[in-house]
CSV table of C-alpha atoms and ligand atoms in Angstrom, one decimal:
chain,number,residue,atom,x,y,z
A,1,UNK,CA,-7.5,-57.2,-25.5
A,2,UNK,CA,-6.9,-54.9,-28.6
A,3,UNK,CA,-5.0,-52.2,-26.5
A,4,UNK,CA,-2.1,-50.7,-28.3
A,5,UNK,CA,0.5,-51.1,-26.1
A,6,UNK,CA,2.3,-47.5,-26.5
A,7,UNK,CA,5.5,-47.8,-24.5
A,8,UNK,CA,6.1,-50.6,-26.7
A,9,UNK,CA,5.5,-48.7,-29.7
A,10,UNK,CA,7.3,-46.4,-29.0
A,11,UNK,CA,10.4,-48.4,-28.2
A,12,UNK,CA,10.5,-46.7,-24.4
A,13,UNK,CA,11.9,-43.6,-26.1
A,14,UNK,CA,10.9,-40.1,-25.6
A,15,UNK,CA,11.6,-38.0,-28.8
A,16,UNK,CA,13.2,-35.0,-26.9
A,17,UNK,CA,15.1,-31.5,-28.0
A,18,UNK,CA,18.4,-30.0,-27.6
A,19,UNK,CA,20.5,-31.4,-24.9
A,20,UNK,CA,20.9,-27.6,-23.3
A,21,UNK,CA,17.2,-27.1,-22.8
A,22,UNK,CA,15.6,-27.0,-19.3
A,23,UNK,CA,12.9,-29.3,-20.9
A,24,UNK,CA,15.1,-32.4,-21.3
A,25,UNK,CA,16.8,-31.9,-17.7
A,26,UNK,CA,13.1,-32.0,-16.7
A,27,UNK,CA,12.7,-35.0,-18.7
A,28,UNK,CA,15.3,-36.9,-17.4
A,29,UNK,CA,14.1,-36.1,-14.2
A,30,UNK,CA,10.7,-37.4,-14.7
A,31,UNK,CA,12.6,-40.6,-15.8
A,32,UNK,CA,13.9,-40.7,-12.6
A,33,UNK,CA,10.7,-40.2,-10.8
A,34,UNK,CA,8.6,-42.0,-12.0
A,35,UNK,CA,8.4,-46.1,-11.7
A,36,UNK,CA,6.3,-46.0,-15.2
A,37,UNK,CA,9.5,-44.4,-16.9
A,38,UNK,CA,11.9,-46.9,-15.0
A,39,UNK,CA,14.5,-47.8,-18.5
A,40,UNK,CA,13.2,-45.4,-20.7
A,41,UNK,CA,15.3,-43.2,-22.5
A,42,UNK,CA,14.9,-39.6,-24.0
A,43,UNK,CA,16.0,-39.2,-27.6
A,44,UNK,CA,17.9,-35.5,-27.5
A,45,UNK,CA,18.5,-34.0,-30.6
A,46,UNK,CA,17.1,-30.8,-32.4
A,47,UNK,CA,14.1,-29.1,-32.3
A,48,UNK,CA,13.6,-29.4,-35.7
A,49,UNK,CA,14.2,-32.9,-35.7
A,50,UNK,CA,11.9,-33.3,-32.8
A,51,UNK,CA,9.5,-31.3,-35.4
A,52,UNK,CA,9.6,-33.4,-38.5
A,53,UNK,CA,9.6,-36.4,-36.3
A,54,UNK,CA,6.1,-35.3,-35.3
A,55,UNK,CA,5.2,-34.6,-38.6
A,56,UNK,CA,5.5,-38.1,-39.8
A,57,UNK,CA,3.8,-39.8,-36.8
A,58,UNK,CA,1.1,-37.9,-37.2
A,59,UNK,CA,0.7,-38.2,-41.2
A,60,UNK,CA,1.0,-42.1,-40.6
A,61,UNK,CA,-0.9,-41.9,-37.2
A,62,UNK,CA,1.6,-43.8,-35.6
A,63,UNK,CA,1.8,-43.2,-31.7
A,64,UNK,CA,4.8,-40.8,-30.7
A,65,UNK,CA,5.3,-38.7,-27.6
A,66,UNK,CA,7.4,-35.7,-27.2
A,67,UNK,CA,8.7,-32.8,-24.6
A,68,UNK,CA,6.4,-29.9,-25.5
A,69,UNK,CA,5.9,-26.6,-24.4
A,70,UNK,CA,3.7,-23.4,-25.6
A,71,UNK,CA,3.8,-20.9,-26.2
A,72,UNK,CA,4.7,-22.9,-29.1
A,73,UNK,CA,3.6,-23.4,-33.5
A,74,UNK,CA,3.0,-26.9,-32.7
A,75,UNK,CA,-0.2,-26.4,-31.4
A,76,UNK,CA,-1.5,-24.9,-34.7
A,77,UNK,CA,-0.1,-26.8,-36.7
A,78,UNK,CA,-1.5,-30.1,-34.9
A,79,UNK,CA,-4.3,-28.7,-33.0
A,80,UNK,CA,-5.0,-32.3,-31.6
A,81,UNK,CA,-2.1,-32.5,-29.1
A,82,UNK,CA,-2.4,-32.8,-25.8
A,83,UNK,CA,-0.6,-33.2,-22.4
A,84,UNK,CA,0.1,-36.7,-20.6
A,85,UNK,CA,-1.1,-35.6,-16.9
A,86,UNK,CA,2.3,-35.5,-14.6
A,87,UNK,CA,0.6,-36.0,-10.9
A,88,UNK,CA,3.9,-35.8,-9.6
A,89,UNK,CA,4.6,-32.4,-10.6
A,90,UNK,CA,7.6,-32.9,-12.2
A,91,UNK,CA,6.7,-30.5,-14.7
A,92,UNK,CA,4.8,-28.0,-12.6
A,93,UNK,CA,1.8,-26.6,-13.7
A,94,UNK,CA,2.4,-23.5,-15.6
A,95,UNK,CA,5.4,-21.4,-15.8
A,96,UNK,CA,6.2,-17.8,-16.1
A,97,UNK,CA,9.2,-16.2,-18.7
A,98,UNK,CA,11.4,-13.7,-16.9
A,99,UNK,CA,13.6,-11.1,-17.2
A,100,UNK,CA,17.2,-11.1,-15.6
A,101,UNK,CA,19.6,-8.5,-15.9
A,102,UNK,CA,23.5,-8.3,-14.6
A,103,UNK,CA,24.3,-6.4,-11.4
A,104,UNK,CA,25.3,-3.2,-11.9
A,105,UNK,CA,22.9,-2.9,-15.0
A,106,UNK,CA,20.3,0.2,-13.2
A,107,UNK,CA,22.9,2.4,-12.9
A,108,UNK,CA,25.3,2.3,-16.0
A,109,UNK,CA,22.8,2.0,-18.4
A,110,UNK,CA,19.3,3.4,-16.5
A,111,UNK,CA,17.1,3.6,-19.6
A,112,UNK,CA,17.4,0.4,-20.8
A,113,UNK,CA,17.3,-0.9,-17.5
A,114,UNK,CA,14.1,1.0,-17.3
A,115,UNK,CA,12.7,-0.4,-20.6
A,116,UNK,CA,13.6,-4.3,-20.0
A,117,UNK,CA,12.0,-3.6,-16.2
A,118,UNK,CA,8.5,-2.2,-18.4
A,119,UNK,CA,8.7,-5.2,-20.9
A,120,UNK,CA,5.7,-7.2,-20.6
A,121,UNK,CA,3.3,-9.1,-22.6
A,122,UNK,CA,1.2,-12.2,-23.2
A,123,UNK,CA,0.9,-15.6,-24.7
A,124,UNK,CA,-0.7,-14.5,-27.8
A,125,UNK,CA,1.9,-11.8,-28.2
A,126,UNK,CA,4.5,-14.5,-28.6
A,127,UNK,CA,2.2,-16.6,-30.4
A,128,UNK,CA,1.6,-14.8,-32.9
A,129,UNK,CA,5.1,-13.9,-34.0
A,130,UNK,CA,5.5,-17.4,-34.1
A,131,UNK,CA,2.9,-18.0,-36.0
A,132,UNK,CA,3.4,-15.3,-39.1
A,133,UNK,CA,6.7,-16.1,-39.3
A,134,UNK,CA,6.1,-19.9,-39.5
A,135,UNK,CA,2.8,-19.0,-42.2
A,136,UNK,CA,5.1,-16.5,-44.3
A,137,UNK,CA,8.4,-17.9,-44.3
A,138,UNK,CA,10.3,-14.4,-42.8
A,139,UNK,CA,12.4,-14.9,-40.3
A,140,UNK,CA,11.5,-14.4,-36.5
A,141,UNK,CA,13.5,-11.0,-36.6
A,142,UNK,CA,11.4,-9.2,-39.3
A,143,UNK,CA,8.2,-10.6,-38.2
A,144,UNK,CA,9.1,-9.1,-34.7
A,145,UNK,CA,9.9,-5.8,-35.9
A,146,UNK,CA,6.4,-5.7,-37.9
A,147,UNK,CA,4.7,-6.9,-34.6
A,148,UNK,CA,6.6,-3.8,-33.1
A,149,UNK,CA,5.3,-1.2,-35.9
A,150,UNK,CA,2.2,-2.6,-35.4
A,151,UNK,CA,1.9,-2.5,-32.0
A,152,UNK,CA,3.1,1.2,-30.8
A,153,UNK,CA,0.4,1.1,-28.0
A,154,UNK,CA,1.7,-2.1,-25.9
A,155,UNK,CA,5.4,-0.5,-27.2
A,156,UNK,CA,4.4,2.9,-25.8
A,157,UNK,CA,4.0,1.5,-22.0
A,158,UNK,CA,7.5,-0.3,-22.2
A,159,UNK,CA,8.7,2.9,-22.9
A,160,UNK,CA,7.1,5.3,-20.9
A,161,UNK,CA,9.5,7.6,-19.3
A,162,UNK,CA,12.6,5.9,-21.1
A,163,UNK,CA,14.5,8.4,-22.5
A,164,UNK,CA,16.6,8.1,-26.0
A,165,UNK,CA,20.3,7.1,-26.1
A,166,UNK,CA,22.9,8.2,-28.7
A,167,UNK,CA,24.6,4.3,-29.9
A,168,UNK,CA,24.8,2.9,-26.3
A,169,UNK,CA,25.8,-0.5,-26.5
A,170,UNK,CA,23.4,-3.4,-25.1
A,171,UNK,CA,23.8,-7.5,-25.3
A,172,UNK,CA,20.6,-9.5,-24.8
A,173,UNK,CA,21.6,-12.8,-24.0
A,174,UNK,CA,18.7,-15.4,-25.7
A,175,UNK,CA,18.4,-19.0,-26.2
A,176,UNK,CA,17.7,-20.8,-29.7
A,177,UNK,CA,13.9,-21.3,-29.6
A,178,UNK,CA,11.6,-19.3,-31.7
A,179,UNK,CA,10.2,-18.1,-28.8
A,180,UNK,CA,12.6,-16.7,-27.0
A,181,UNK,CA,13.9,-15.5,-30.5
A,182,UNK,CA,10.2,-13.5,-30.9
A,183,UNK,CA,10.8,-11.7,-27.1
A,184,UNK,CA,14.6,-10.8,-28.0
A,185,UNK,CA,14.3,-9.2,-31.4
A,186,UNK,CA,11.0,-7.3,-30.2
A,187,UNK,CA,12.9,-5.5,-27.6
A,188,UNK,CA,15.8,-4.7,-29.7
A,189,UNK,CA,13.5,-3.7,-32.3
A,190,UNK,CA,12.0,-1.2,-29.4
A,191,UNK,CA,15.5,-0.2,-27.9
A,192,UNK,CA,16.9,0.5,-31.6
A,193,UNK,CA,14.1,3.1,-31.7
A,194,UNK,CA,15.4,4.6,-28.8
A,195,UNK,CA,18.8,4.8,-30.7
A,196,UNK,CA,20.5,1.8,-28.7
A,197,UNK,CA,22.8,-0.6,-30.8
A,198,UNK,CA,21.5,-4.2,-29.2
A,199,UNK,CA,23.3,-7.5,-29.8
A,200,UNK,CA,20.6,-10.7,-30.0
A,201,UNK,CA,23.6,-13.9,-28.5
A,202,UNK,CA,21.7,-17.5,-28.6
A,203,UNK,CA,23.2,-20.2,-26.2
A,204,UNK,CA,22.5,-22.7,-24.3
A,205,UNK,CA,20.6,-22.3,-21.2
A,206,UNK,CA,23.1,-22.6,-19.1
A,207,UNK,CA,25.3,-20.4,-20.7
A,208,UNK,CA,22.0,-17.7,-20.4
A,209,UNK,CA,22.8,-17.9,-16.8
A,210,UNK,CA,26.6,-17.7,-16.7
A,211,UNK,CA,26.9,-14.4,-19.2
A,212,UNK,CA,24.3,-12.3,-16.7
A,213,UNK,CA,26.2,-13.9,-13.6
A,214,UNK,CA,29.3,-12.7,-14.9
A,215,UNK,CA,28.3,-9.3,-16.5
A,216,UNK,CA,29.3,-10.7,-20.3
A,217,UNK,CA,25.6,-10.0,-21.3
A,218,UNK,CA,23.3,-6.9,-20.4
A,219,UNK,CA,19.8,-9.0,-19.6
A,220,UNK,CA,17.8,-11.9,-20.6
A,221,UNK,CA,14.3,-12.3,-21.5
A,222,UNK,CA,14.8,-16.2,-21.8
A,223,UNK,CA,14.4,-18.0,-17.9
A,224,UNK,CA,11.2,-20.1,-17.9
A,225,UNK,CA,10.9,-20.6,-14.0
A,226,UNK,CA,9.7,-22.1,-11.6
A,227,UNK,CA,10.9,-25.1,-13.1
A,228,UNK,CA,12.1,-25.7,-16.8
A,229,UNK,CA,15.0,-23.5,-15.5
A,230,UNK,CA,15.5,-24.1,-12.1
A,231,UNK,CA,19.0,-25.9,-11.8
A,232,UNK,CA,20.3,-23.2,-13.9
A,233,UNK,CA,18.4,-20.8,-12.2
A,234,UNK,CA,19.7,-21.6,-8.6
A,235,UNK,CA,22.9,-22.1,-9.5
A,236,UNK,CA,23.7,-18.0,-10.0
A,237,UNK,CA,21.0,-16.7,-8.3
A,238,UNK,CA,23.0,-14.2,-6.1
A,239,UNK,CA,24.8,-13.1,-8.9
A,240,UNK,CA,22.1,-10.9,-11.0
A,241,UNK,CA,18.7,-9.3,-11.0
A,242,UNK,CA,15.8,-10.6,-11.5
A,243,UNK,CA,13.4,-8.4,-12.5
A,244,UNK,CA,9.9,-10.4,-12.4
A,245,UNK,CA,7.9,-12.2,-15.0
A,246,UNK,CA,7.5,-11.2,-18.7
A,247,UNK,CA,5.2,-13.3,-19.8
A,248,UNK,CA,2.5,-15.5,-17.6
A,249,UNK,CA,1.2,-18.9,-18.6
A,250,UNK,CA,3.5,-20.6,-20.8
A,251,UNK,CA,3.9,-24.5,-19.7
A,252,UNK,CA,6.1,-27.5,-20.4
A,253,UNK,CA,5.2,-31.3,-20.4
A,254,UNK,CA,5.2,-34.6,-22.5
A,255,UNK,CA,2.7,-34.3,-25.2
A,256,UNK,CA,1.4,-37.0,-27.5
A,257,UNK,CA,-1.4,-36.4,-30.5
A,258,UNK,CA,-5.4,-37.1,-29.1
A,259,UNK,CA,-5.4,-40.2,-31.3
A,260,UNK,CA,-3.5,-41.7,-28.9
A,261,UNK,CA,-5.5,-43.2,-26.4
A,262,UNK,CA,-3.3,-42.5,-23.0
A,263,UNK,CA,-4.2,-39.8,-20.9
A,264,UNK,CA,-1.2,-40.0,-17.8
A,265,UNK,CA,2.6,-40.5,-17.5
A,266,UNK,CA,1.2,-43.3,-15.0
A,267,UNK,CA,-0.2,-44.9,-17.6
A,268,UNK,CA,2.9,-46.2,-19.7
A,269,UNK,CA,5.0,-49.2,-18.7
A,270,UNK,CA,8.8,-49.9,-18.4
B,1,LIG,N1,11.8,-24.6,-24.2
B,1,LIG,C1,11.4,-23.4,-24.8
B,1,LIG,C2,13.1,-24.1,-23.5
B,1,LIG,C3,12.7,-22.8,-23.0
B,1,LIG,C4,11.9,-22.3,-24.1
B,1,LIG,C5,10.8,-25.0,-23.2
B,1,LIG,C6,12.1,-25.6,-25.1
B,1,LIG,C7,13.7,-25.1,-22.5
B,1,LIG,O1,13.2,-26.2,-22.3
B,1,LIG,O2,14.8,-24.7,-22.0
């Protein structure tokens, strides 16, 4: 037959992200799992590499699959992406973003414990950070803090009954993807209002964990659970708060462009 044979294509190689994100401990998970996968390999690099990777499969319309996520650019940019189905789960189905704060955090610093607890929003929130600041070229930082001037209603419920603060210190603890970058400089941009001076720290996911474990950072709006973060996840979870989802409906998975003709991760061959 004519079939392209994709695995073969694509050399048995995943084209992954950073080594540190939940996404490609998933991924070598679903290597593990699944007998289609058996000698594959995931390519971790860079998001951006990962990105301009992308870019050039799809200009040539050569076959390529990746780890993907959303709330995510990607799917604007390509609108013709989709997810490989994953019956085994290893992905999950969708995920929620939550917010974890260090023991201790309610009572030394009660309004911004207050605030953080308040913080809530949606995909298209996030989204469309993302977007203007991929669209316009200004960084994540000062698209958020428009989103926040132009948002004083969803800003006003975060901060209902929050009361102001004269330079109190507070660390937000993020990791490097734009859109955990969008969540963390909305809410400084919010408690910096309130007259809080908030450090934004990027690190690896794991470290996300360790620095609210061991009271080095304040809170974190970054943990995508049930799954892209669970080793992490489980491996401090007696030692801070969590405080409940921020955002519902984000998801994880490997992703290829429509013109590929493959529609399961049962589908490809070792
Ligand atoms: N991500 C985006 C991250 C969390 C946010 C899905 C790439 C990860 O895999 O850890």
């Amino acid at each position: 037959s004519e079939e392209i044979n994709y695995s073969e294509a694509v050399e048995y190689t995943i084209t992954g992200i950073e080594p540190g994100a939940g996404i490609s401990v998933t991924t070598e998970k679903a290597i593990e799992e699944y007998d289609s996968l058996s000698g594959w390999e995931v390519n971790l690099s860079s998001t951006a590499a990962m990105a301009s990777e992308l870019d050039e499969a799809i200009s040539n319309e050569e076959p390529i699959i990746i780890t993907g996520w959303n709330p995510h650019w990607t799917f604007a940019q390509h609108p013709d992406m989709k997810y490989l189905d994953d019956p085994k789960g290893i992905y999950g189905e969708t995920e929620v973003i939550k917010t974890i704060v260090r023991q201790g955090l309610q009572d030394d610093k009660p309004n911004g414990y207050k605030l953080i607890d308040q913080f809530e929003w949606e995909v298209e929130d996030m989204e469309s950070i993302m977007y203007e600041s991929k669209e316009t070229g200004d960084d994540i930082e000062t698209v958020a803090e428009r989103w926040v001037e132009d948002n004083q209603d969803k800003v006003s419920e975060w901060t209902e009954g929050v009361e102001e603060v004269d330079g109190e210190p507070f660390e937000l603890v993020s990791t490097p993807w734009d859109s955990e970058r969008a969540s963390a400089y909305v809410i400084k941009s919010v408690m910096e209002r309130l007259g809080y001076d908030v450090t934004v720290t990027p690190v690896d996911v794991a470290v996300v964990f360790e620095s609210i474990a061991n009271g080095d950072g304040d809170a974190s709006l970054a943990p995508w659970m049930p799954l892209t973060h669970k080793d992490f996840y489980d491996e401090y979870s007696d030692q801070f708060e969590d405080l409940g989802p921020n955002m519902e409906g984000a998801k994880i998975g490997l992703v290829v462009p429509e013109y590929m003709d493959l529609e399961s991760i049962e589908d490809l061959q070792p």
